[in-house]
Amino acid sequence: MNIGVKLQRINRENLIWLIYFFIIIAALLSNAYEKYFLKTKDFRKQKIFKTLNITIFAVAFFIYLYFVIISYEDVEQLKKSSTKKEVINAHLTLIASILFLVAGGLALYAEINKDTLDTDIGVV
């Protein structure tokens, strides 16, 4: 992989870290609304924190999708001259990215279909 591609990926990853910063703020805000709802049973607050949670999981899902795409590109760019360690690492990274994507999709699905407040899903 050439230096231009690596620099472009680093710039995208910097943007992703900034997005994670906003995810943290949204998660803290969601928890505040949930706490208020639990104390007051104000269902408007429940709708707000549920919407925030769904938004957080949707954004995370697309971040995970990005990492699957770049991991797949890395596997596709492997050359016959690549070492066995490089091949294994590229494939393991792709598998890990796919697992994060699947987990993110399941978490999003669970949050959308959740009716009770008993189950809480942590944001990765």
CSV table of N, CA, C and O in Angstrom, one decimal:
chain,number,residue,atom,x,y,z
A,1,MET,N,0.9,-1.2,0.0
A,1,MET,CA,0.0,0.0,0.0
A,1,MET,C,0.9,1.2,0.0
A,1,MET,O,1.9,1.3,0.8
A,2,ASN,N,0.6,2.2,-0.9
A,2,ASN,CA,1.4,3.4,-0.9
A,2,ASN,C,1.1,4.4,0.2
A,2,ASN,O,0.1,4.3,0.8
A,3,ILE,N,2.0,5.3,0.3
A,3,ILE,CA,1.9,6.3,1.4
A,3,ILE,C,0.7,7.2,1.3
A,3,ILE,O,0.1,7.6,2.3
A,4,GLY,N,0.3,7.5,0.1
A,4,GLY,CA,-0.9,8.3,-0.1
A,4,GLY,C,-2.2,7.7,0.4
A,4,GLY,O,-3.0,8.3,1.0
A,5,VAL,N,-2.3,6.4,0.1
A,5,VAL,CA,-3.5,5.6,0.6
A,5,VAL,C,-3.4,5.6,2.2
A,5,VAL,O,-4.5,5.8,2.8
A,6,LYS,N,-2.3,5.3,2.7
A,6,LYS,CA,-2.1,5.3,4.2
A,6,LYS,C,-2.5,6.6,4.8
A,6,LYS,O,-3.2,6.7,5.8
A,7,LEU,N,-2.0,7.7,4.2
A,7,LEU,CA,-2.3,9.0,4.8
A,7,LEU,C,-3.8,9.4,4.7
A,7,LEU,O,-4.4,9.9,5.6
A,8,GLN,N,-4.4,8.9,3.6
A,8,GLN,CA,-5.9,9.2,3.4
A,8,GLN,C,-6.6,8.4,4.5
A,8,GLN,O,-7.6,8.9,5.0
A,9,ARG,N,-6.2,7.1,4.7
A,9,ARG,CA,-6.9,6.3,5.8
A,9,ARG,C,-6.7,7.0,7.1
A,9,ARG,O,-7.7,7.0,7.9
A,10,ILE,N,-5.5,7.5,7.4
A,10,ILE,CA,-5.3,8.1,8.7
A,10,ILE,C,-6.2,9.3,8.9
A,10,ILE,O,-6.8,9.6,9.9
A,11,ASN,N,-6.4,10.1,7.8
A,11,ASN,CA,-7.3,11.3,7.9
A,11,ASN,C,-8.8,10.8,8.1
A,11,ASN,O,-9.5,11.4,8.9
A,12,ARG,N,-9.2,9.7,7.5
A,12,ARG,CA,-10.5,9.2,7.7
A,12,ARG,C,-10.7,8.7,9.1
A,12,ARG,O,-11.7,8.9,9.8
A,13,GLU,N,-9.6,8.0,9.6
A,13,GLU,CA,-9.7,7.5,11.0
A,13,GLU,C,-9.7,8.7,12.0
A,13,GLU,O,-10.4,8.6,13.1
A,14,ASN,N,-9.0,9.8,11.7
A,14,ASN,CA,-9.2,11.0,12.6
A,14,ASN,C,-10.6,11.5,12.6
A,14,ASN,O,-11.1,11.8,13.7
A,15,LEU,N,-11.3,11.4,11.5
A,15,LEU,CA,-12.7,11.8,11.5
A,15,LEU,C,-13.5,10.8,12.3
A,15,LEU,O,-14.4,11.3,13.0
A,16,ILE,N,-13.2,9.6,12.2
A,16,ILE,CA,-13.9,8.6,12.9
A,16,ILE,C,-13.8,8.8,14.4
A,16,ILE,O,-14.7,8.7,15.2
A,17,TRP,N,-12.5,9.1,14.9
A,17,TRP,CA,-12.3,9.4,16.3
A,17,TRP,C,-13.1,10.6,16.7
A,17,TRP,O,-13.7,10.6,17.9
A,18,LEU,N,-13.3,11.6,15.9
A,18,LEU,CA,-14.1,12.8,16.2
A,18,LEU,C,-15.6,12.3,16.3
A,18,LEU,O,-16.3,12.8,17.2
A,19,ILE,N,-16.0,11.5,15.4
A,19,ILE,CA,-17.4,11.0,15.5
A,19,ILE,C,-17.6,10.2,16.8
A,19,ILE,O,-18.6,10.3,17.5
A,20,TYR,N,-16.6,9.4,17.2
A,20,TYR,CA,-16.7,8.7,18.5
A,20,TYR,C,-16.8,9.6,19.7
A,20,TYR,O,-17.5,9.4,20.6
A,21,PHE,N,-16.1,10.8,19.6
A,21,PHE,CA,-16.3,11.8,20.6
A,21,PHE,C,-17.7,12.2,20.7
A,21,PHE,O,-18.3,12.3,21.8
A,22,PHE,N,-18.4,12.5,19.6
A,22,PHE,CA,-19.8,12.9,19.6
A,22,PHE,C,-20.7,11.7,20.1
A,22,PHE,O,-21.7,11.9,20.7
A,23,ILE,N,-20.3,10.5,19.7
A,23,ILE,CA,-21.1,9.3,20.2
A,23,ILE,C,-21.0,9.3,21.7
A,23,ILE,O,-22.0,9.0,22.4
A,24,ILE,N,-19.9,9.6,22.3
A,24,ILE,CA,-19.7,9.6,23.8
A,24,ILE,C,-20.7,10.6,24.4
A,24,ILE,O,-21.4,10.3,25.4
A,25,ILE,N,-20.7,11.8,23.8
A,25,ILE,CA,-21.6,12.8,24.3
A,25,ILE,C,-23.0,12.4,24.2
A,25,ILE,O,-23.8,12.6,25.1
A,26,ALA,N,-23.4,11.8,23.0
A,26,ALA,CA,-24.8,11.4,22.8
A,26,ALA,C,-25.2,10.3,23.8
A,26,ALA,O,-26.3,10.2,24.3
A,27,ALA,N,-24.2,9.4,24.1
A,27,ALA,CA,-24.5,8.3,25.0
A,27,ALA,C,-24.7,8.8,26.4
A,27,ALA,O,-25.6,8.4,27.2
A,28,LEU,N,-23.9,9.8,26.8
A,28,LEU,CA,-24.1,10.4,28.2
A,28,LEU,C,-25.4,11.2,28.2
A,28,LEU,O,-26.1,11.1,29.2
A,29,LEU,N,-25.8,11.8,27.2
A,29,LEU,CA,-27.1,12.5,27.1
A,29,LEU,C,-28.2,11.5,27.1
A,29,LEU,O,-29.2,11.7,27.9
A,30,SER,N,-28.1,10.4,26.4
A,30,SER,CA,-29.1,9.4,26.4
A,30,SER,C,-29.3,8.8,27.8
A,30,SER,O,-30.4,8.6,28.3
A,31,ASN,N,-28.2,8.6,28.5
A,31,ASN,CA,-28.3,8.1,29.9
A,31,ASN,C,-29.0,9.0,30.8
A,31,ASN,O,-29.7,8.6,31.7
A,32,ALA,N,-28.7,10.3,30.6
A,32,ALA,CA,-29.4,11.3,31.4
A,32,ALA,C,-30.9,11.3,31.2
A,32,ALA,O,-31.7,11.4,32.2
A,33,TYR,N,-31.3,11.2,29.9
A,33,TYR,CA,-32.7,11.1,29.6
A,33,TYR,C,-33.3,9.8,30.2
A,33,TYR,O,-34.5,9.9,30.7
A,34,GLU,N,-32.6,8.7,30.1
A,34,GLU,CA,-33.1,7.5,30.6
A,34,GLU,C,-33.3,7.6,32.2
A,34,GLU,O,-34.3,7.1,32.7
A,35,LYS,N,-32.3,8.2,32.8
A,35,LYS,CA,-32.4,8.3,34.3
A,35,LYS,C,-33.6,9.2,34.6
A,35,LYS,O,-34.4,8.8,35.5
A,36,TYR,N,-33.8,10.3,33.9
A,36,TYR,CA,-35.0,11.1,34.1
A,36,TYR,C,-36.3,10.4,33.9
A,36,TYR,O,-37.2,10.5,34.7
A,37,PHE,N,-36.3,9.6,32.8
A,37,PHE,CA,-37.5,8.8,32.6
A,37,PHE,C,-37.8,7.8,33.7
A,37,PHE,O,-38.9,7.6,34.1
A,38,LEU,N,-36.7,7.1,34.2
A,38,LEU,CA,-36.9,6.1,35.2
A,38,LEU,C,-37.5,6.8,36.5
A,38,LEU,O,-38.2,6.1,37.2
A,39,LYS,N,-37.1,8.0,36.8
A,39,LYS,CA,-37.6,8.7,38.0
A,39,LYS,C,-39.0,9.2,37.8
A,39,LYS,O,-39.7,9.3,38.8
A,40,THR,N,-39.3,9.7,36.6
A,40,THR,CA,-40.6,10.4,36.4
A,40,THR,C,-41.6,9.7,35.5
A,40,THR,O,-42.8,10.1,35.5
A,41,LYS,N,-41.2,8.7,34.8
A,41,LYS,CA,-42.0,7.9,33.9
A,41,LYS,C,-42.6,8.9,32.8
A,41,LYS,O,-43.7,8.6,32.2
A,42,ASP,N,-41.8,9.9,32.4
A,42,ASP,CA,-42.2,10.8,31.3
A,42,ASP,C,-41.8,10.1,30.0
A,42,ASP,O,-40.6,10.0,29.7
A,43,PHE,N,-42.8,9.6,29.3
A,43,PHE,CA,-42.5,8.8,28.1
A,43,PHE,C,-41.9,9.6,26.9
A,43,PHE,O,-41.4,9.0,26.0
A,44,ARG,N,-42.0,11.0,27.0
A,44,ARG,CA,-41.3,11.8,26.0
A,44,ARG,C,-39.8,11.6,26.1
A,44,ARG,O,-39.1,11.5,25.1
A,45,LYS,N,-39.4,11.5,27.4
A,45,LYS,CA,-37.9,11.3,27.6
A,45,LYS,C,-37.5,9.9,27.2
A,45,LYS,O,-36.4,9.7,26.7
A,46,GLN,N,-38.4,8.9,27.3
A,46,GLN,CA,-38.1,7.6,26.9
A,46,GLN,C,-37.9,7.6,25.3
A,46,GLN,O,-36.9,7.0,24.8
A,47,LYS,N,-38.7,8.3,24.6
A,47,LYS,CA,-38.6,8.3,23.2
A,47,LYS,C,-37.3,9.0,22.8
A,47,LYS,O,-36.7,8.6,21.8
A,48,ILE,N,-36.9,10.0,23.5
A,48,ILE,CA,-35.7,10.8,23.2
A,48,ILE,C,-34.5,9.8,23.4
A,48,ILE,O,-33.6,9.7,22.5
A,49,PHE,N,-34.4,9.2,24.5
A,49,PHE,CA,-33.2,8.3,24.8
A,49,PHE,C,-33.2,7.1,23.8
A,49,PHE,O,-32.1,6.7,23.4
A,50,LYS,N,-34.4,6.6,23.5
A,50,LYS,CA,-34.4,5.5,22.6
A,50,LYS,C,-33.9,5.9,21.2
A,50,LYS,O,-33.2,5.2,20.5
A,51,THR,N,-34.4,7.1,20.7
A,51,THR,CA,-33.9,7.6,19.5
A,51,THR,C,-32.4,7.9,19.4
A,51,THR,O,-31.8,7.6,18.5
A,52,LEU,N,-31.9,8.5,20.5
A,52,LEU,CA,-30.5,8.7,20.6
A,52,LEU,C,-29.7,7.3,20.5
A,52,LEU,O,-28.7,7.3,19.8
A,53,ASN,N,-30.2,6.3,21.3
A,53,ASN,CA,-29.5,5.0,21.2
A,53,ASN,C,-29.5,4.4,19.8
A,53,ASN,O,-28.5,3.9,19.4
A,54,ILE,N,-30.7,4.5,19.1
A,54,ILE,CA,-30.7,4.0,17.8
A,54,ILE,C,-29.8,4.7,16.9
A,54,ILE,O,-29.1,4.1,16.0
A,55,THR,N,-29.7,6.0,17.0
A,55,THR,CA,-28.8,6.8,16.2
A,55,THR,C,-27.4,6.5,16.5
A,55,THR,O,-26.6,6.3,15.5
A,56,ILE,N,-27.0,6.3,17.7
A,56,ILE,CA,-25.7,5.9,18.1
A,56,ILE,C,-25.3,4.6,17.5
A,56,ILE,O,-24.2,4.4,16.9
A,57,PHE,N,-26.2,3.6,17.6
A,57,PHE,CA,-25.9,2.3,17.0
A,57,PHE,C,-25.9,2.3,15.5
A,57,PHE,O,-25.1,1.6,14.9
A,58,ALA,N,-26.7,3.1,14.8
A,58,ALA,CA,-26.6,3.2,13.4
A,58,ALA,C,-25.3,3.8,12.9
A,58,ALA,O,-24.7,3.4,12.0
A,59,VAL,N,-24.9,4.9,13.6
A,59,VAL,CA,-23.6,5.5,13.2
A,59,VAL,C,-22.4,4.5,13.4
A,59,VAL,O,-21.6,4.4,12.6
A,60,ALA,N,-22.5,3.8,14.6
A,60,ALA,CA,-21.4,2.8,14.9
A,60,ALA,C,-21.4,1.7,13.8
A,60,ALA,O,-20.4,1.3,13.3
A,61,PHE,N,-22.6,1.3,13.4
A,61,PHE,CA,-22.7,0.3,12.3
A,61,PHE,C,-22.0,0.7,11.0
A,61,PHE,O,-21.3,-0.1,10.4
A,62,PHE,N,-22.2,1.9,10.6
A,62,PHE,CA,-21.6,2.4,9.4
A,62,PHE,C,-20.1,2.6,9.6
A,62,PHE,O,-19.3,2.4,8.6
A,63,ILE,N,-19.6,2.9,10.8
A,63,ILE,CA,-18.2,2.9,11.0
A,63,ILE,C,-17.6,1.5,10.9
A,63,ILE,O,-16.6,1.3,10.3
A,64,TYR,N,-18.3,0.5,11.5
A,64,TYR,CA,-17.9,-0.8,11.4
A,64,TYR,C,-17.9,-1.3,9.9
A,64,TYR,O,-17.0,-2.0,9.5
A,65,LEU,N,-18.9,-0.9,9.1
A,65,LEU,CA,-18.9,-1.2,7.7
A,65,LEU,C,-17.7,-0.6,7.0
A,65,LEU,O,-17.1,-1.3,6.1
A,66,TYR,N,-17.3,0.6,7.3
A,66,TYR,CA,-16.1,1.2,6.7
A,66,TYR,C,-14.9,0.3,7.0
A,66,TYR,O,-14.1,0.0,6.1
A,67,PHE,N,-14.7,-0.2,8.2
A,67,PHE,CA,-13.6,-1.0,8.5
A,67,PHE,C,-13.6,-2.3,7.8
A,67,PHE,O,-12.6,-2.9,7.5
A,68,VAL,N,-14.8,-2.9,7.6
A,68,VAL,CA,-14.9,-4.1,6.8
A,68,VAL,C,-14.4,-3.9,5.4
A,68,VAL,O,-13.7,-4.7,4.8
A,69,ILE,N,-14.9,-2.8,4.8
A,69,ILE,CA,-14.5,-2.4,3.4
A,69,ILE,C,-13.0,-2.3,3.3
A,69,ILE,O,-12.4,-2.9,2.4
A,70,ILE,N,-12.4,-1.5,4.2
A,70,ILE,CA,-10.9,-1.3,4.1
A,70,ILE,C,-10.1,-2.6,4.4
A,70,ILE,O,-9.1,-2.9,3.8
A,71,SER,N,-10.7,-3.4,5.3
A,71,SER,CA,-10.0,-4.7,5.6
A,71,SER,C,-10.1,-5.6,4.4
A,71,SER,O,-9.1,-6.3,4.0
A,72,TYR,N,-11.3,-5.6,3.7
A,72,TYR,CA,-11.4,-6.4,2.5
A,72,TYR,C,-10.5,-6.0,1.4
A,72,TYR,O,-9.9,-6.8,0.7
A,73,GLU,N,-10.3,-4.6,1.3
A,73,GLU,CA,-9.4,-4.1,0.3
A,73,GLU,C,-8.0,-4.5,0.6
A,73,GLU,O,-7.2,-4.9,-0.3
A,74,ASP,N,-7.6,-4.6,1.9
A,74,ASP,CA,-6.3,-5.0,2.2
A,74,ASP,C,-6.1,-6.5,1.8
A,74,ASP,O,-5.0,-6.9,1.4
A,75,VAL,N,-7.1,-7.3,2.1
A,75,VAL,CA,-7.0,-8.7,1.7
A,75,VAL,C,-6.8,-8.8,0.2
A,75,VAL,O,-6.0,-9.6,-0.4
A,76,GLU,N,-7.6,-8.1,-0.6
A,76,GLU,CA,-7.6,-8.1,-2.0
A,76,GLU,C,-6.2,-7.6,-2.6
A,76,GLU,O,-5.8,-8.1,-3.6
A,77,GLN,N,-5.5,-6.8,-1.9
A,77,GLN,CA,-4.3,-6.2,-2.3
A,77,GLN,C,-3.1,-7.1,-2.0
A,77,GLN,O,-1.9,-6.7,-2.3
A,78,LEU,N,-3.3,-8.2,-1.2
A,78,LEU,CA,-2.2,-9.1,-0.9
A,78,LEU,C,-1.6,-9.6,-2.2
A,78,LEU,O,-2.3,-10.0,-3.1
A,79,LYS,N,-0.3,-9.7,-2.2
A,79,LYS,CA,0.5,-10.2,-3.3
A,79,LYS,C,1.0,-11.5,-3.1
A,79,LYS,O,1.0,-12.0,-1.9
A,80,LYS,N,1.3,-12.2,-4.1
A,80,LYS,CA,1.9,-13.6,-4.0
A,80,LYS,C,3.2,-13.5,-3.2
A,80,LYS,O,3.6,-14.5,-2.6
A,81,SER,N,3.8,-12.3,-3.2
A,81,SER,CA,5.1,-12.2,-2.4
A,81,SER,C,4.9,-11.9,-0.9
A,81,SER,O,5.8,-11.7,-0.2
A,82,SER,N,3.6,-11.7,-0.5
A,82,SER,CA,3.3,-11.4,0.9
A,82,SER,C,3.7,-12.5,1.8
A,82,SER,O,3.6,-13.7,1.4
A,83,THR,N,4.2,-12.2,2.9
A,83,THR,CA,4.6,-13.2,3.9
A,83,THR,C,3.4,-13.9,4.5
A,83,THR,O,2.2,-13.3,4.4
A,84,LYS,N,3.6,-15.0,5.0
A,84,LYS,CA,2.5,-15.8,5.6
A,84,LYS,C,1.9,-15.0,6.8
A,84,LYS,O,0.6,-14.9,7.0
A,85,LYS,N,2.7,-14.3,7.5
A,85,LYS,CA,2.3,-13.4,8.7
A,85,LYS,C,1.4,-12.3,8.2
A,85,LYS,O,0.3,-12.0,8.8
A,86,GLU,N,1.7,-11.7,7.1
A,86,GLU,CA,0.9,-10.6,6.5
A,86,GLU,C,-0.4,-11.1,6.0
A,86,GLU,O,-1.5,-10.4,6.3
A,87,VAL,N,-0.4,-12.3,5.4
A,87,VAL,CA,-1.7,-12.9,4.9
A,87,VAL,C,-2.6,-13.2,6.1
A,87,VAL,O,-3.8,-12.9,6.1
A,88,ILE,N,-2.0,-13.8,7.1
A,88,ILE,CA,-2.8,-14.2,8.3
A,88,ILE,C,-3.4,-12.9,9.0
A,88,ILE,O,-4.6,-12.9,9.3
A,89,ASN,N,-2.5,-11.9,9.2
A,89,ASN,CA,-3.0,-10.7,9.8
A,89,ASN,C,-4.1,-10.0,9.0
A,89,ASN,O,-5.0,-9.5,9.6
A,90,ALA,N,-3.9,-9.9,7.7
A,90,ALA,CA,-5.0,-9.3,6.9
A,90,ALA,C,-6.3,-10.0,7.0
A,90,ALA,O,-7.4,-9.4,7.2
A,91,HIS,N,-6.2,-11.3,7.0
A,91,HIS,CA,-7.5,-12.1,7.1
A,91,HIS,C,-8.1,-12.0,8.5
A,91,HIS,O,-9.3,-11.9,8.7
A,92,LEU,N,-7.2,-12.0,9.6
A,92,LEU,CA,-7.8,-11.9,10.9
A,92,LEU,C,-8.4,-10.5,11.1
A,92,LEU,O,-9.4,-10.4,11.8
A,93,THR,N,-7.8,-9.5,10.6
A,93,THR,CA,-8.4,-8.2,10.7
A,93,THR,C,-9.7,-8.1,10.0
A,93,THR,O,-10.7,-7.5,10.5
A,94,LEU,N,-9.8,-8.7,8.8
A,94,LEU,CA,-11.1,-8.8,8.1
A,94,LEU,C,-12.2,-9.5,8.9
A,94,LEU,O,-13.3,-9.1,9.1
A,95,ILE,N,-11.8,-10.7,9.5
A,95,ILE,CA,-12.7,-11.4,10.3
A,95,ILE,C,-13.2,-10.6,11.5
A,95,ILE,O,-14.4,-10.6,11.8
A,96,ALA,N,-12.2,-10.0,12.2
A,96,ALA,CA,-12.6,-9.1,13.3
A,96,ALA,C,-13.5,-8.0,12.9
A,96,ALA,O,-14.5,-7.7,13.6
A,97,SER,N,-13.3,-7.4,11.8
A,97,SER,CA,-14.1,-6.3,11.3
A,97,SER,C,-15.5,-6.8,11.0
A,97,SER,O,-16.5,-6.1,11.3
A,98,ILE,N,-15.6,-8.0,10.4
A,98,ILE,CA,-16.9,-8.6,10.1
A,98,ILE,C,-17.7,-8.9,11.4
A,98,ILE,O,-18.9,-8.6,11.5
A,99,LEU,N,-17.0,-9.4,12.4
A,99,LEU,CA,-17.6,-9.7,13.7
A,99,LEU,C,-18.1,-8.4,14.3
A,99,LEU,O,-19.2,-8.4,14.9
A,100,PHE,N,-17.4,-7.3,14.3
A,100,PHE,CA,-17.8,-6.1,14.8
A,100,PHE,C,-19.1,-5.6,14.1
A,100,PHE,O,-20.0,-5.1,14.7
A,101,LEU,N,-19.1,-5.7,12.8
A,101,LEU,CA,-20.2,-5.3,12.0
A,101,LEU,C,-21.4,-6.1,12.3
A,101,LEU,O,-22.5,-5.5,12.5
A,102,VAL,N,-21.3,-7.4,12.5
A,102,VAL,CA,-22.4,-8.3,12.8
A,102,VAL,C,-22.9,-7.9,14.2
A,102,VAL,O,-24.1,-7.7,14.4
A,103,ALA,N,-22.0,-7.7,15.2
A,103,ALA,CA,-22.4,-7.3,16.5
A,103,ALA,C,-23.1,-5.9,16.5
A,103,ALA,O,-24.1,-5.7,17.2
A,104,GLY,N,-22.6,-5.0,15.7
A,104,GLY,CA,-23.2,-3.7,15.6
A,104,GLY,C,-24.6,-3.8,15.0
A,104,GLY,O,-25.6,-3.1,15.4
A,105,GLY,N,-24.8,-4.6,14.0
A,105,GLY,CA,-26.1,-4.9,13.4
A,105,GLY,C,-27.1,-5.5,14.4
A,105,GLY,O,-28.2,-5.1,14.4
A,106,LEU,N,-26.6,-6.5,15.1
A,106,LEU,CA,-27.5,-7.1,16.1
A,106,LEU,C,-27.9,-6.1,17.2
A,106,LEU,O,-29.0,-6.1,17.7
A,107,ALA,N,-26.9,-5.3,17.7
A,107,ALA,CA,-27.2,-4.3,18.7
A,107,ALA,C,-28.2,-3.3,18.2
A,107,ALA,O,-29.1,-2.9,19.0
A,108,LEU,N,-28.1,-2.9,17.0
A,108,LEU,CA,-29.0,-1.9,16.4
A,108,LEU,C,-30.4,-2.5,16.3
A,108,LEU,O,-31.4,-1.9,16.7
A,109,TYR,N,-30.5,-3.8,15.8
A,109,TYR,CA,-31.7,-4.5,15.7
A,109,TYR,C,-32.4,-4.6,17.1
A,109,TYR,O,-33.6,-4.4,17.2
A,110,ALA,N,-31.6,-5.0,18.1
A,110,ALA,CA,-32.1,-5.2,19.4
A,110,ALA,C,-32.6,-3.9,20.0
A,110,ALA,O,-33.7,-3.9,20.6
A,111,GLU,N,-31.9,-2.8,19.8
A,111,GLU,CA,-32.4,-1.5,20.3
A,111,GLU,C,-33.7,-1.1,19.6
A,111,GLU,O,-34.6,-0.5,20.3
A,112,ILE,N,-33.8,-1.3,18.3
A,112,ILE,CA,-35.0,-0.9,17.6
A,112,ILE,C,-36.2,-1.7,18.1
A,112,ILE,O,-37.3,-1.1,18.3
A,113,ASN,N,-36.0,-3.0,18.4
A,113,ASN,CA,-37.1,-3.8,18.8
A,113,ASN,C,-37.3,-4.0,20.3
A,113,ASN,O,-38.1,-4.8,20.7
A,114,LYS,N,-36.5,-3.3,21.1
A,114,LYS,CA,-36.6,-3.4,22.5
A,114,LYS,C,-37.8,-2.7,23.1
A,114,LYS,O,-38.1,-1.6,22.8
A,115,ASP,N,-38.6,-3.5,23.9
A,115,ASP,CA,-39.8,-2.9,24.5
A,115,ASP,C,-39.6,-2.6,26.0
A,115,ASP,O,-40.3,-1.8,26.5
A,116,THR,N,-38.7,-3.3,26.6
A,116,THR,CA,-38.6,-3.2,28.0
A,116,THR,C,-37.3,-2.4,28.3
A,116,THR,O,-36.4,-2.4,27.5
A,117,LEU,N,-37.1,-1.9,29.5
A,117,LEU,CA,-35.9,-1.2,29.9
A,117,LEU,C,-35.0,-2.1,30.6
A,117,LEU,O,-34.0,-1.7,31.1
A,118,ASP,N,-35.3,-3.4,30.8
A,118,ASP,CA,-34.5,-4.3,31.6
A,118,ASP,C,-33.2,-4.7,30.9
A,118,ASP,O,-32.2,-5.0,31.5
A,119,THR,N,-33.1,-4.6,29.5
A,119,THR,CA,-31.9,-5.0,28.8
A,119,THR,C,-31.2,-3.8,28.3
A,119,THR,O,-31.8,-3.0,27.6
A,120,ASP,N,-30.0,-3.6,28.7
A,120,ASP,CA,-29.2,-2.5,28.3
A,120,ASP,C,-28.1,-3.1,27.4
A,120,ASP,O,-27.4,-4.1,27.7
A,121,ILE,N,-27.8,-2.4,26.3
A,121,ILE,CA,-26.8,-2.8,25.4
A,121,ILE,C,-25.6,-1.8,25.5
A,121,ILE,O,-25.9,-0.6,25.3
A,122,GLY,N,-24.4,-2.3,25.7
A,122,GLY,CA,-23.3,-1.4,25.8
A,122,GLY,C,-22.8,-1.0,24.4
A,122,GLY,O,-22.9,-1.8,23.4
A,123,VAL,N,-22.4,0.2,24.2
A,123,VAL,CA,-21.8,0.7,22.9
A,123,VAL,C,-20.4,0.4,22.9
A,123,VAL,O,-19.6,0.7,23.8
A,124,VAL,N,-20.0,-0.3,21.8
A,124,VAL,CA,-18.5,-0.6,21.6
A,124,VAL,C,-17.9,0.5,20.8
A,124,VAL,O,-18.4,1.0,19.9
